[in-house]
């Protein structure tokens, strides 16, 4: 069975510092995709970044990067130069790619607070 | 283009009443998900539709919950005999499907309050 674990229920970080949000996963699929979503207090879910298990390089999107360590089954999100607007709930998610019917599964989330 | 839409945005109902929540996915998206999110909590998976395959209902919390998807597009989540613990935000998401890495697009949610 597939599983996503986010061990940090909440984090407080000073503005302008870098942030690492942890995510570990478990799957038996040889091919899978990993996602991060942001949910601000407004409630919308915003897709941030994805990483394919077959990708040789870590994914980057602006200030977001994914520290993908396949052997450790971890896919941590790194936010550089944090901003007050980064305060939100962050969800890690995964989907197997071997079966077209596989569904995406989410972790329980990490609530990030950026302090001025 | 149009994103995922959900209606109503807010619903207040009395305990014991039935409610229907609607989701319009992005055109062409064959995968559709329903989630429930209680205040400040994570996403609780409810049900997953993928094309013409039988839906994955493994997340439905009780037989009071059901969902259908007509014509591979619009989906309706029905909660019968609502209870106060059903109060939550119900989120719908759609995506392309297959063996590619396709992210989900979420609707704005329906906030259900059972009094």
Tab-separated table of N, CA and C in Angstrom, chain A residues 33 35 37 39 43 45 47 50 54 89 91 95 97-104 106 108 111, chain B residues 33 35 37 40-43 45 48 50 53 56 58 91 97-104 106:
chain	number	residue	atom	x	y	z
A	33	UNK	N	4.891	9.583	-9.112
A	33	UNK	CA	5.068	11.028	-9.121
A	33	UNK	C	4.792	11.602	-7.743
A	35	UNK	N	4.043	15.236	-5.473
A	35	UNK	CA	3.483	16.577	-5.621
A	35	UNK	C	3.526	17.304	-4.278
A	37	UNK	N	1.361	20.684	-2.558
A	37	UNK	CA	0.294	21.664	-2.685
A	37	UNK	C	0.347	22.610	-1.497
A	39	UNK	N	-2.077	25.318	0.758
A	39	UNK	CA	-3.445	25.728	1.053
A	39	UNK	C	-3.405	26.910	2.025
A	43	UNK	N	-8.385	28.766	1.779
A	43	UNK	CA	-8.913	27.431	1.549
A	43	UNK	C	-8.615	26.833	0.184
A	45	UNK	N	-6.658	25.182	-2.868
A	45	UNK	CA	-5.504	24.284	-2.966
A	45	UNK	C	-4.707	24.680	-4.194
A	47	UNK	N	-1.403	24.001	-6.569
A	47	UNK	CA	-0.334	23.093	-6.939
A	47	UNK	C	0.987	23.863	-7.013
A	50	UNK	N	6.089	19.291	-8.861
A	50	UNK	CA	6.050	17.830	-8.873
A	50	UNK	C	7.421	17.269	-9.269
A	54	UNK	N	11.509	9.012	-11.880
A	54	UNK	CA	12.498	8.717	-12.899
A	54	UNK	C	13.354	9.931	-13.253
A	89	UNK	N	-0.964	25.961	4.895
A	89	UNK	CA	-0.851	24.529	5.087
A	89	UNK	C	-0.214	23.952	3.829
A	91	UNK	N	0.764	20.367	1.727
A	91	UNK	CA	0.484	18.941	1.618
A	91	UNK	C	1.417	18.290	0.596
A	95	UNK	N	1.396	9.720	-6.451
A	95	UNK	CA	0.549	8.860	-7.295
A	95	UNK	C	1.436	7.877	-8.028
A	97	UNK	N	2.414	5.407	-11.081
A	97	UNK	CA	2.282	5.629	-12.519
A	97	UNK	C	2.187	4.329	-13.324
A	98	UNK	N	2.121	3.213	-12.649
A	98	UNK	CA	2.088	1.951	-13.374
A	98	UNK	C	0.680	1.573	-13.798
A	99	UNK	N	-0.287	2.048	-13.056
A	99	UNK	CA	-1.689	1.720	-13.303
A	99	UNK	C	-2.442	3.027	-13.511
A	100	UNK	N	-3.104	3.148	-14.653
A	100	UNK	CA	-3.769	4.401	-14.943
A	100	UNK	C	-4.909	4.710	-13.973
A	101	UNK	N	-5.333	3.690	-13.231
A	101	UNK	CA	-6.419	3.903	-12.275
A	101	UNK	C	-5.904	4.284	-10.886
A	102	UNK	N	-4.591	4.309	-10.709
A	102	UNK	CA	-4.062	4.646	-9.392
A	102	UNK	C	-4.491	6.045	-8.992
A	103	UNK	N	-4.880	6.204	-7.740
A	103	UNK	CA	-5.297	7.509	-7.280
A	103	UNK	C	-4.178	8.200	-6.526
A	104	UNK	N	-4.256	9.528	-6.463
A	104	UNK	CA	-3.293	10.313	-5.714
A	104	UNK	C	-3.627	10.226	-4.228
A	106	UNK	N	-2.621	11.812	-0.222
A	106	UNK	CA	-2.061	12.981	0.443
A	106	UNK	C	-1.560	12.650	1.836
A	108	UNK	N	-0.857	14.294	5.806
A	108	UNK	CA	-1.739	15.041	6.704
A	108	UNK	C	-1.445	16.530	6.724
A	111	UNK	N	1.533	22.806	8.844
A	111	UNK	CA	1.124	24.217	8.879
A	111	UNK	C	2.352	25.072	9.110
B	33	UNK	N	-12.067	13.438	-7.989
B	33	UNK	CA	-11.927	13.030	-6.592
B	33	UNK	C	-12.847	13.886	-5.728
B	35	UNK	N	-13.004	14.959	-1.567
B	35	UNK	CA	-12.320	14.942	-0.278
B	35	UNK	C	-13.178	15.685	0.738
B	37	UNK	N	-12.604	17.940	4.368
B	37	UNK	CA	-11.587	18.581	5.192
B	37	UNK	C	-12.256	19.291	6.364
B	40	UNK	N	-8.904	23.055	9.861
B	40	UNK	CA	-7.499	22.937	10.252
B	40	UNK	C	-6.886	21.564	10.080
B	41	UNK	N	-7.646	20.665	9.466
B	41	UNK	CA	-7.154	19.296	9.321
B	41	UNK	C	-6.728	19.003	7.890
B	42	UNK	N	-6.249	17.770	7.683
B	42	UNK	CA	-5.830	17.354	6.358
B	42	UNK	C	-7.004	16.936	5.500
B	43	UNK	N	-6.668	16.428	4.336
B	43	UNK	CA	-7.681	15.981	3.383
B	43	UNK	C	-8.049	14.529	3.661
B	45	UNK	N	-9.793	11.478	2.008
B	45	UNK	CA	-10.261	10.960	0.726
B	45	UNK	C	-11.631	10.308	0.893
B	48	UNK	N	-13.225	8.246	-5.670
B	48	UNK	CA	-12.419	8.544	-6.856
B	48	UNK	C	-13.083	7.922	-8.067
B	50	UNK	N	-12.570	7.339	-12.183
B	50	UNK	CA	-11.560	7.349	-13.240
B	50	UNK	C	-12.195	6.776	-14.503
B	53	UNK	N	-14.088	3.266	-15.348
B	53	UNK	CA	-13.815	2.242	-14.336
B	53	UNK	C	-14.776	2.382	-13.163
B	56	UNK	N	-13.661	4.138	-6.962
B	56	UNK	CA	-13.022	3.695	-5.723
B	56	UNK	C	-13.760	4.373	-4.574
B	58	UNK	N	-13.541	3.522	-1.389
B	58	UNK	CA	-12.950	3.038	-0.145
B	58	UNK	C	-12.907	4.095	0.964
B	91	UNK	N	-14.248	19.122	-0.773
B	91	UNK	CA	-13.462	19.561	-1.916
B	91	UNK	C	-13.555	18.540	-3.047
B	97	UNK	N	-5.642	11.821	-16.656
B	97	UNK	CA	-5.293	10.536	-16.053
B	97	UNK	C	-4.499	9.709	-17.043
B	98	UNK	N	-4.116	8.552	-16.590
B	98	UNK	CA	-3.242	7.713	-17.370
B	98	UNK	C	-1.959	7.495	-16.597
B	99	UNK	N	-0.922	7.229	-17.285
B	99	UNK	CA	0.330	6.941	-16.588
B	99	UNK	C	1.256	8.140	-16.534
B	100	UNK	N	0.741	9.292	-16.912
B	100	UNK	CA	1.541	10.506	-16.790
B	100	UNK	C	1.429	11.110	-15.417
B	101	UNK	N	2.269	12.051	-15.144
B	101	UNK	CA	2.257	12.737	-13.855
B	101	UNK	C	1.372	13.964	-14.008
B	102	UNK	N	0.138	13.837	-13.640
B	102	UNK	CA	-0.834	14.913	-13.812
B	102	UNK	C	-1.303	15.424	-12.454
B	103	UNK	N	-1.119	16.717	-12.253
B	103	UNK	CA	-1.530	17.271	-10.972
B	103	UNK	C	-3.039	17.432	-10.930
B	104	UNK	N	-3.559	17.523	-9.724
B	104	UNK	CA	-4.980	17.748	-9.526
B	104	UNK	C	-5.275	19.248	-9.515
B	106	UNK	N	-8.131	21.724	-7.992
B	106	UNK	CA	-9.167	21.694	-6.968
B	106	UNK	C	-10.212	22.781	-7.188
